[in-house]
Coordinates of C-alpha atoms and ligand atoms in Angstrom, one line a residue:
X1 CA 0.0 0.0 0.0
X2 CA 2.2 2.8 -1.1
X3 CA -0.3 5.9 -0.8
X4 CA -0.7 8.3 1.8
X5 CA -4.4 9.3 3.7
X6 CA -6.4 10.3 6.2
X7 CA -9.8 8.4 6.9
X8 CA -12.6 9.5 9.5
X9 CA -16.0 8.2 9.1
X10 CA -18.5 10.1 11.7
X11 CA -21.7 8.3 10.5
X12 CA -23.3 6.2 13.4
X13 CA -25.4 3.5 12.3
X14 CA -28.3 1.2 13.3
X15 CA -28.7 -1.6 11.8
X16 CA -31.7 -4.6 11.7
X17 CA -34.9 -4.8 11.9
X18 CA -35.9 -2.8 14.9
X19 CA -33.4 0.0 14.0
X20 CA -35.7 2.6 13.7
X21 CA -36.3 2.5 17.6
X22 CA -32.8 4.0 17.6
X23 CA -34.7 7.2 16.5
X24 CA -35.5 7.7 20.3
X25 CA -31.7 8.0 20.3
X26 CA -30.5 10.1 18.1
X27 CA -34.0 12.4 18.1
X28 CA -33.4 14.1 21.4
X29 CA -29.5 15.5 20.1
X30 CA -31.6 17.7 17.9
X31 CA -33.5 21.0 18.3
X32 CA -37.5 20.8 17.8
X33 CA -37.6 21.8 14.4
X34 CA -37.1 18.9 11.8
X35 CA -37.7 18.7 8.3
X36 CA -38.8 15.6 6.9
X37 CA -37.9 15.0 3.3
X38 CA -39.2 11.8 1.2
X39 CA -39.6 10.7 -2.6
X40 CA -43.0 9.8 -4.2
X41 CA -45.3 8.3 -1.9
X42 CA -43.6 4.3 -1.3
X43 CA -43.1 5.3 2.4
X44 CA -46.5 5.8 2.6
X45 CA -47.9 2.9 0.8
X46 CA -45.3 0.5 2.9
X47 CA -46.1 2.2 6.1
X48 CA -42.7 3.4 6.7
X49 CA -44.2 7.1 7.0
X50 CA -46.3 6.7 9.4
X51 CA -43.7 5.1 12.0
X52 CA -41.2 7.7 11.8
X53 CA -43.7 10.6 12.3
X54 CA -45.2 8.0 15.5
X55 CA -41.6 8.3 16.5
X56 CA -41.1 11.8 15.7
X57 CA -44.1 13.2 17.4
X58 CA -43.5 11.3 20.5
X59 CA -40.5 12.9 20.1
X60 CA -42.3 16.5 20.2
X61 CA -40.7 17.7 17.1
X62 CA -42.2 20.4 15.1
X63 CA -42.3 19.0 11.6
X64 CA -42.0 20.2 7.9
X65 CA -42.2 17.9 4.7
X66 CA -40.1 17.9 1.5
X67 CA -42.2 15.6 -0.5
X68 CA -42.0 14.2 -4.1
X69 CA -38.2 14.2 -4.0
X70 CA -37.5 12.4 -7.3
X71 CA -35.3 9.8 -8.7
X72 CA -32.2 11.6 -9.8
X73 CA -33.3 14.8 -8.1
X74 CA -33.4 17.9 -10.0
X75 CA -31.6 21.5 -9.1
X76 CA -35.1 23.1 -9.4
X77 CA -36.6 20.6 -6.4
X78 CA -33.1 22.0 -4.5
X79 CA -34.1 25.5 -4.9
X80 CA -37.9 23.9 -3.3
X81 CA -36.5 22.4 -0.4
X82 CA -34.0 25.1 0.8
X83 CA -36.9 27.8 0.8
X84 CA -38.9 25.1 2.7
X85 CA -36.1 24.5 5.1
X86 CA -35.3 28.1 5.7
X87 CA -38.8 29.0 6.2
X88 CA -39.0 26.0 9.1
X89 CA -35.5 27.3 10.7
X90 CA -34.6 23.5 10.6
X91 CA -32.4 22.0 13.0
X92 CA -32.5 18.4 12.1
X93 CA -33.2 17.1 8.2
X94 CA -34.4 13.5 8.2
X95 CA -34.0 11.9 4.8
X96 CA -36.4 8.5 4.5
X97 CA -35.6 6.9 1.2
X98 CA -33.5 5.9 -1.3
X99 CA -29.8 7.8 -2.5
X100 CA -32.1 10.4 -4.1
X101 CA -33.7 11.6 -0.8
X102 CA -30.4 11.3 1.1
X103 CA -27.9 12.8 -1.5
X104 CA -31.3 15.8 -2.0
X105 CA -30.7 16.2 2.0
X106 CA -26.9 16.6 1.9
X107 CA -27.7 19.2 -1.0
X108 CA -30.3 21.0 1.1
X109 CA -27.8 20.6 4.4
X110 CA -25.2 22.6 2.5
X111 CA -27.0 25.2 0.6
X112 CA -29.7 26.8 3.3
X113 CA -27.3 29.0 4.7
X114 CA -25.4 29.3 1.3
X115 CA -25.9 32.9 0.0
X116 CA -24.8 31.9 -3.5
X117 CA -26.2 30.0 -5.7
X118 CA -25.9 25.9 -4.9
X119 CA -25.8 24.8 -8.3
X120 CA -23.1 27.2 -9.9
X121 CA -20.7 26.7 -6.7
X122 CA -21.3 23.3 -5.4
X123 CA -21.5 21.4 -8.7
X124 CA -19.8 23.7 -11.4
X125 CA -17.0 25.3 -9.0
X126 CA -16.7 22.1 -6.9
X127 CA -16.3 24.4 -3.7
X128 CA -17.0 23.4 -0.5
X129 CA -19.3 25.3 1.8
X130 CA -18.3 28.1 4.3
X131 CA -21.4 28.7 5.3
X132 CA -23.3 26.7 8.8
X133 CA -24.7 23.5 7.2
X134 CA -27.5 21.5 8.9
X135 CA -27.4 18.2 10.6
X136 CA -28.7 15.1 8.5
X137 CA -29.8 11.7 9.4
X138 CA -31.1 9.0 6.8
X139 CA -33.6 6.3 7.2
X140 CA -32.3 4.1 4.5
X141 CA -35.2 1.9 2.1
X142 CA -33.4 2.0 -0.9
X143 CA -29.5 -0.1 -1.4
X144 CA -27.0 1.2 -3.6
X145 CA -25.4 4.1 -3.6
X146 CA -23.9 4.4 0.0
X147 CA -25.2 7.8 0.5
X148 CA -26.5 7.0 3.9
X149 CA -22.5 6.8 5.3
X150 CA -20.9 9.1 2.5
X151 CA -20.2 13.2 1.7
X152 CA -21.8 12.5 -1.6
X153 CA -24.6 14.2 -3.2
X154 CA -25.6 14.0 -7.4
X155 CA -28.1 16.6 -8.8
X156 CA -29.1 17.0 -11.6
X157 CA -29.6 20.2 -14.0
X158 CA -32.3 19.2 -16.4
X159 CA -32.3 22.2 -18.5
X160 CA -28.6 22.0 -18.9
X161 CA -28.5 18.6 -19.4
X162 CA -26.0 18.1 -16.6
X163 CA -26.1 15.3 -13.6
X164 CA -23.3 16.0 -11.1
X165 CA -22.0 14.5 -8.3
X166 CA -19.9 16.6 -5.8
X167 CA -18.4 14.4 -3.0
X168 CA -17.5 16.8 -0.2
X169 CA -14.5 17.1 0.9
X170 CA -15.6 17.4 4.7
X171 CA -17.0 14.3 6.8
X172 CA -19.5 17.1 8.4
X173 CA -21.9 16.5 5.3
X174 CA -22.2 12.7 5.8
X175 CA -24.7 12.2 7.7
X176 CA -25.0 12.1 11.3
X177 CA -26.8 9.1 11.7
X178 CA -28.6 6.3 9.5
X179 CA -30.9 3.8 10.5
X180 CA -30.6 0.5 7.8
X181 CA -33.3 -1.9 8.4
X182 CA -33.4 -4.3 5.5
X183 CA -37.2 -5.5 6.2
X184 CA -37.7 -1.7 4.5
X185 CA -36.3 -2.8 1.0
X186 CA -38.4 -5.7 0.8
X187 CA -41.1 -3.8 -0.6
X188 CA -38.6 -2.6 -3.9
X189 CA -39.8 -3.3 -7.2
X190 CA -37.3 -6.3 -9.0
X191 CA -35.6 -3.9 -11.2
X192 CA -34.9 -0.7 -8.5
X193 CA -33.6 -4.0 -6.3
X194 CA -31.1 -5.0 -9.3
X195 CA -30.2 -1.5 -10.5
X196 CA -29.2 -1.3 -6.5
X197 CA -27.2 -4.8 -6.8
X198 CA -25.3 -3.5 -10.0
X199 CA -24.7 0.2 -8.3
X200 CA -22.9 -1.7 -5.3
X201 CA -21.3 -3.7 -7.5
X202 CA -19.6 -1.1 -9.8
X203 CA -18.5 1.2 -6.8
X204 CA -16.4 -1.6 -5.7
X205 CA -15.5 -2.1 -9.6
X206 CA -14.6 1.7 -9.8
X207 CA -12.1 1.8 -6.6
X208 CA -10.7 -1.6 -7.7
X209 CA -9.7 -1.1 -11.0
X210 CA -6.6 0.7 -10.3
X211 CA -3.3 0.9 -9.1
X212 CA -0.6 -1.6 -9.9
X213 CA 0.8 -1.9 -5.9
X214 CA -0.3 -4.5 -3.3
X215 CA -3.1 -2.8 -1.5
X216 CA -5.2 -4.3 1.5
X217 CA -8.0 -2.3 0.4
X218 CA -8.2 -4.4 -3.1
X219 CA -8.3 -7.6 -0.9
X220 CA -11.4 -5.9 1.4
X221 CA -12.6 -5.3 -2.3
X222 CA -12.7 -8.8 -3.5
X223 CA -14.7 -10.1 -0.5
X224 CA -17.1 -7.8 -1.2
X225 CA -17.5 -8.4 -4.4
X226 CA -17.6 -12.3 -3.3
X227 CA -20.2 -11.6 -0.9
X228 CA -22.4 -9.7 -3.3
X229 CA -22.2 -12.5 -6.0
X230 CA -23.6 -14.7 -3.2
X231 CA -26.4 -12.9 -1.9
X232 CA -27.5 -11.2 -5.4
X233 CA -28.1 -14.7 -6.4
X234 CA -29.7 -15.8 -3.3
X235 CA -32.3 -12.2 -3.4
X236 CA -33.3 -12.7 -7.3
X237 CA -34.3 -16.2 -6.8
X238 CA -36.2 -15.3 -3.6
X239 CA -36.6 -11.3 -3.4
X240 CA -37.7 -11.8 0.1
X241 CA -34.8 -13.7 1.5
X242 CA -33.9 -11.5 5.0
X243 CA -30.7 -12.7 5.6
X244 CA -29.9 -11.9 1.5
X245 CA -31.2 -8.9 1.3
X246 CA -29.4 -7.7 4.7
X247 CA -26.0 -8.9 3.3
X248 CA -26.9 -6.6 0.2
X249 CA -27.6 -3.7 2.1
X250 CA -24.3 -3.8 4.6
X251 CA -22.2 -4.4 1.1
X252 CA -23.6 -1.1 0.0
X253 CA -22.7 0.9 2.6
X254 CA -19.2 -0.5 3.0
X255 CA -18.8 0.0 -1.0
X256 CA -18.9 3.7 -1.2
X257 CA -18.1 4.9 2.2
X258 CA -14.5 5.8 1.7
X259 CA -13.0 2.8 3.2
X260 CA -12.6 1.2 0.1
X261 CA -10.7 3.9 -1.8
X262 CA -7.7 4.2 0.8
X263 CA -4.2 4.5 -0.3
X264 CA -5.6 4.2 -3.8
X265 CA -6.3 5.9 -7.0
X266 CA -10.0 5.7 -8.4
X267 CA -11.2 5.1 -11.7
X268 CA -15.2 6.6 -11.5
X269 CA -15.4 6.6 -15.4
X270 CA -18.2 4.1 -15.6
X271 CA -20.3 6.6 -13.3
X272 CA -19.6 9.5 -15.3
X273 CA -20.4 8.0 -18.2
X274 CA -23.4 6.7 -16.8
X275 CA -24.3 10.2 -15.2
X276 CA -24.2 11.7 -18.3
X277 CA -26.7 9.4 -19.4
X278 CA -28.7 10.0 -17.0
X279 CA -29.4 13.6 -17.5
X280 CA -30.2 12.7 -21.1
X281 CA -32.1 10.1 -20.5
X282 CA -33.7 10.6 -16.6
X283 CA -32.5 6.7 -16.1
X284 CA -32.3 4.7 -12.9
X285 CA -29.1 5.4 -12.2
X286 CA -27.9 1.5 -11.8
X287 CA -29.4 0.8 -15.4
X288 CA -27.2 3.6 -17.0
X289 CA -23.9 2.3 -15.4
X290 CA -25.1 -1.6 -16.5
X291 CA -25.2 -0.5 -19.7
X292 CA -22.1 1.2 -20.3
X293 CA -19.9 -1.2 -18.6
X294 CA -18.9 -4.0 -20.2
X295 CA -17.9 -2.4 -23.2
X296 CA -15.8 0.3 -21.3
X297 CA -14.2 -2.4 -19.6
X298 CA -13.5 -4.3 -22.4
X299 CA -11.6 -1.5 -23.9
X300 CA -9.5 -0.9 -21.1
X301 CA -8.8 -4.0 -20.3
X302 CA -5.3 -4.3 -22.2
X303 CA -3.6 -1.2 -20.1
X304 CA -5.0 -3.1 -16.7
X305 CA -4.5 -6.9 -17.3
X306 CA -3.1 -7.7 -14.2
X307 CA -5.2 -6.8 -12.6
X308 CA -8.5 -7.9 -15.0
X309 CA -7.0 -11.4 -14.5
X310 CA -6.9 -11.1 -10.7
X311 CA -10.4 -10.2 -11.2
X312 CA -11.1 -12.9 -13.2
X313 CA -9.5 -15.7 -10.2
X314 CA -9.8 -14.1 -7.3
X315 CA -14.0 -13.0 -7.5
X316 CA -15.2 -15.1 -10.3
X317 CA -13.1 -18.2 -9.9
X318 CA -12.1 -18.4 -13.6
X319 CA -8.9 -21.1 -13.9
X320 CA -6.6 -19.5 -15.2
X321 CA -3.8 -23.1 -15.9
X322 CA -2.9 -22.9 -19.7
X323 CA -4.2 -19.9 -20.5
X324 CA -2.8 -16.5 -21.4
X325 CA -3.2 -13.9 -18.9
X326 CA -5.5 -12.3 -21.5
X327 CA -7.8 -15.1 -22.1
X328 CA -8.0 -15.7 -18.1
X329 CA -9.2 -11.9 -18.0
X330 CA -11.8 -12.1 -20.8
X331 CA -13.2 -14.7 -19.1
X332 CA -13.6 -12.9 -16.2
X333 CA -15.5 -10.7 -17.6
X334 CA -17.4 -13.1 -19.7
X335 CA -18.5 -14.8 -15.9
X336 CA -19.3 -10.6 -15.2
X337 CA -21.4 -10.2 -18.2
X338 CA -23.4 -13.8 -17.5
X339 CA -24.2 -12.6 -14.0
X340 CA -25.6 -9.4 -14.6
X341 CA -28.2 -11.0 -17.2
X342 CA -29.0 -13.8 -14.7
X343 CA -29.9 -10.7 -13.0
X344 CA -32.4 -9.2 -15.7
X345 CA -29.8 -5.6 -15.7
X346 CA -30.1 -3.4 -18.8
X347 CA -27.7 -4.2 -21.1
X348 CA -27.8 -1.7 -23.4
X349 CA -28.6 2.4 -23.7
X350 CA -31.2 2.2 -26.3
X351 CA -33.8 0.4 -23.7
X352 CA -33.2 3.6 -21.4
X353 CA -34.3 5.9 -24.3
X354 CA -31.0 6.7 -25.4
X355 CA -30.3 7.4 -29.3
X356 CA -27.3 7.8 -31.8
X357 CA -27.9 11.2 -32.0
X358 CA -27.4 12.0 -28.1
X359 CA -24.4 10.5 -28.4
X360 CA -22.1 13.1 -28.8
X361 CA -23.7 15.4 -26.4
X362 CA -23.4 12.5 -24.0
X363 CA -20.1 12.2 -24.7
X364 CA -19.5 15.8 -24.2
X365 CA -21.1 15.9 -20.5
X366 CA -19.1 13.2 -19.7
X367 CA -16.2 14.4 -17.5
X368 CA -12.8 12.7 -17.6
X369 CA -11.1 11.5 -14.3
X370 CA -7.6 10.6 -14.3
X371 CA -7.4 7.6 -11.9
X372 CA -7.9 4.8 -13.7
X373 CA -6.0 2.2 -16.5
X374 CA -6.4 4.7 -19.5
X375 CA -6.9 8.6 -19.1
X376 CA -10.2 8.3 -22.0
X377 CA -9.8 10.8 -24.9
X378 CA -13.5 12.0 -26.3
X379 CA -13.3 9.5 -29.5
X380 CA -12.9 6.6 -27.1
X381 CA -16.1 8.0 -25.0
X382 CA -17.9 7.6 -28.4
X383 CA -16.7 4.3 -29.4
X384 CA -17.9 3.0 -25.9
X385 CA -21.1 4.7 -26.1
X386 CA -22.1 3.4 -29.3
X387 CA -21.2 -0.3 -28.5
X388 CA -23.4 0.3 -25.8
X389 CA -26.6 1.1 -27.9
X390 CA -27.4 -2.0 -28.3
Ligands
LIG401 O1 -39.9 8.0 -4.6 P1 -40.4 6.8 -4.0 O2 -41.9 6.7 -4.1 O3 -40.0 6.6 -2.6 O4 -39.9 5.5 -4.9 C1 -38.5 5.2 -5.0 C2 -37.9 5.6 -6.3 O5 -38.9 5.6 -7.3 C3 -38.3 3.8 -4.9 N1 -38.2 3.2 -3.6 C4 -37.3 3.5 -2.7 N2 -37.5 2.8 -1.6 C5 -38.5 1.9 -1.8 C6 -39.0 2.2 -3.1 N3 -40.0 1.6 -3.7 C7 -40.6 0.6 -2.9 N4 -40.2 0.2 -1.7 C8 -39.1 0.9 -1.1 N5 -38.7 0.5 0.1 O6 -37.1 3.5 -5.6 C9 -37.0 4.5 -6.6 C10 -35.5 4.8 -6.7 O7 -35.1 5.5 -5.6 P2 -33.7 6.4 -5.6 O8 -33.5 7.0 -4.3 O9 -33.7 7.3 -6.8 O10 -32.6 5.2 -5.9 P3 -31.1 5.1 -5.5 O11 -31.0 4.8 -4.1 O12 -30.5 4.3 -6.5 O13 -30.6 6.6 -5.7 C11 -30.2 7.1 -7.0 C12 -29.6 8.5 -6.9 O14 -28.4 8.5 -6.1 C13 -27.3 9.0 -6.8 C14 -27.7 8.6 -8.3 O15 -27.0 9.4 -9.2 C15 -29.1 9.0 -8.2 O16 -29.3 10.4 -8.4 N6 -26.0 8.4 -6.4 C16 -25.5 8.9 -5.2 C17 -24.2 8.5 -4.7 C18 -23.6 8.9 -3.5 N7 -24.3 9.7 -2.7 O17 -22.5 8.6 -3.2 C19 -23.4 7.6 -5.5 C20 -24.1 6.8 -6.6 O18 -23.2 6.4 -7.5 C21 -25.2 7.6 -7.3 O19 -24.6 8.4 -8.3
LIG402 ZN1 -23.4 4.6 -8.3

């Protein structure tokens, strides 16, 4: 392990299926004011919303609502929520949902005391605030994106055709506190439960495929990975599998919640590709990195092979006696590619609505990150996109 960090996590979490009692824990550290903010009515039809706001008016907070927080949440419903929060002089923002509703929190969090605009300095300056930001805390009923233990937070600028994701730099944005009960994500449909499978899947693929030195966090990676595999399997033969689906949900936190990445470059092109899809497209946000990422890999396979063909042993298994290294590494990602359509993922752009003539704009709104195997050129954006088409 050859690189140099510092790593603080200060999210506390609750975890099982009576978690949410730990809201009589972390409620009282609070002032009265809280500002509840949800997506488009699945906490009510599960029942979910009715618990917390038992919880939180035993509690005797004074409540607000952000409601109708969408998938891949918008800069417009930003601009909502911070007036909403203002008005309530929040102390407390309680996210209950999926990585839209908690990354939409962290957004409101950093902008409500934020005299400039949100969008133009969080996600086109990539500054970090100087301004108070609010306490969040997540009840978690989505898995994928980690946002319930991370500093990130992706909006999206539909007029501009721009989806963004600023991680910030400080631990104070992730949140406080999140309560991950995996009876909650029993009620997701099949495909939000995949897209949330392939998510976890590809952050661990993003922070893995990189680096040439020995690093303990590749190893963590791996098992992960392993673990995933398993319980994937296990939940899309039997959806309500507790012990599956709990496995799923722990990966997903400890994919994208910095532990991972230490001592390490990062790669993150798959996601940036697959953002920029996504504010073409409105995608799931899971779907749009399916899509995209065999053929990315593919091409950058040659400038990482070492480390595609300990891929290909060490998580899928492949033998690799009497074979090239290259042949050992296409087969790993052969045993990749068979997995995620056991799965039922996307596997290409043009079922997300995606056409040959957004290509190029896609391609343009793609940014470039420097960590991984191959620093992409724009021409090499396009060749991946359109072998992702279909
Ligand atoms: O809006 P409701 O009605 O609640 O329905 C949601 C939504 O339609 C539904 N859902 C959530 N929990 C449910 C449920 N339906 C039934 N039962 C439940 N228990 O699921 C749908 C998708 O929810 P969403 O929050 O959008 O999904 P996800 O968790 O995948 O979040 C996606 C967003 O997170 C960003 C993505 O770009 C996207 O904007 N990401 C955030 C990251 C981070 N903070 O680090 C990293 C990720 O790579 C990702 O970019
Ligand atoms: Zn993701």
């Amino acid at each position: 392990m050859l690189g140099n960090f510092s790593y603080c996590n200060p999210t506390k979490l609750y975890f099982g299926d009576d978690s949410l009692n730990y809201l009589n824990t972390e409620l009282p550290k609070y002032g009265k004011n809280v500002v509840l903010i949800y997506g488009g009515g699945s906490i009510k039809k599960n029942g979910i919303y009715n618990e917390v706001m038992k919880l939180l008016d035993e509690n005797d907070k004074n409540v607000a609502e952000i409601s109708n927080v969408m998938p891949n949440p918008t800069v417009n419903k930003l601009y909502e929520g911070i007036e909403i929060a203002r008005n309530h002089h929040a102390d407390l923002l309680l996210a209950v949902g999926g990585g839209s509703v908690c990354d939409y929190a962290k957004a409101v969090s950093v902008s409500v005391n934020c005299m400039e605009d949100p969008w133009e300095k969080y996600y086109l300056r990539f500054e970090e605030p100087d301004c108070e930001t609010l306490p969040v805390g997540c009840v978690l009923t989505m898995v994928g994106t980690g946002s319930e233990m991370n500093a990130g937070a992706v909006i999206t600028n539909s007029e501009t055709k721009q989806k963004i994701g600023h991680v910030f730099a400080d631990e104070k944005i992730m949140p406080k506190f999140a309560i991950l009960n995996p009876k909650y994500t029993l009620t997701l449909p099949h495909y939000q439960m995949v897209a949330g499978i392939y998510d976890i899947f590809n952050h661990i693929c993003e922070q893995y495929f990189s680096g040439e030195d020995d690093n303990t966090s590749d190893y963590i990676s791996e098992a992960l990975m392993r673990s995933l595999l398993h319980s994937s399997r296990v939940a899309n033969n039997d959806p309500q599998n507790y012990e599956a689906r709990s496995n799923i949900m722990w990966t997903a936190t400890w994919a994208l919640n910095t532990l991972i990445s230490r001592g390490k470059s990062t790669d993150w092109m798959v996601h940036m590709i697959g953002q920029s899809v996504g504010a073409y497209t409105n995608a799931t946000h899971g779907m749009t990195l399916a899509a995209v990422s065999l053929p990315y890999y593919r091409h950058i396979l040659p400038y990482g092979l070492q480390k595609f063909k300990r891929f290909a042993v060490n998580v899928w298994d492949v033998n690799p006696i009497g074979k090239t290294e290259e042949q050992v590494a296409q087969e790993g990602l052969n045993a990749m590619e068979n997995w995620m359509r056991e799965l039922g993922l996307v596997m290409n752009l043009s079922q997300l609505g995606a056409t040959e003539d957004m290509l190029e704009g896609i391609a343009n709104g793609t940014i470039i990150m420097p960590g991984g195997y191959k620093v992409l050129e724009h021409d090499e954006i396009i060749k991946i996109l359109k072998e992702s088409l279909i």
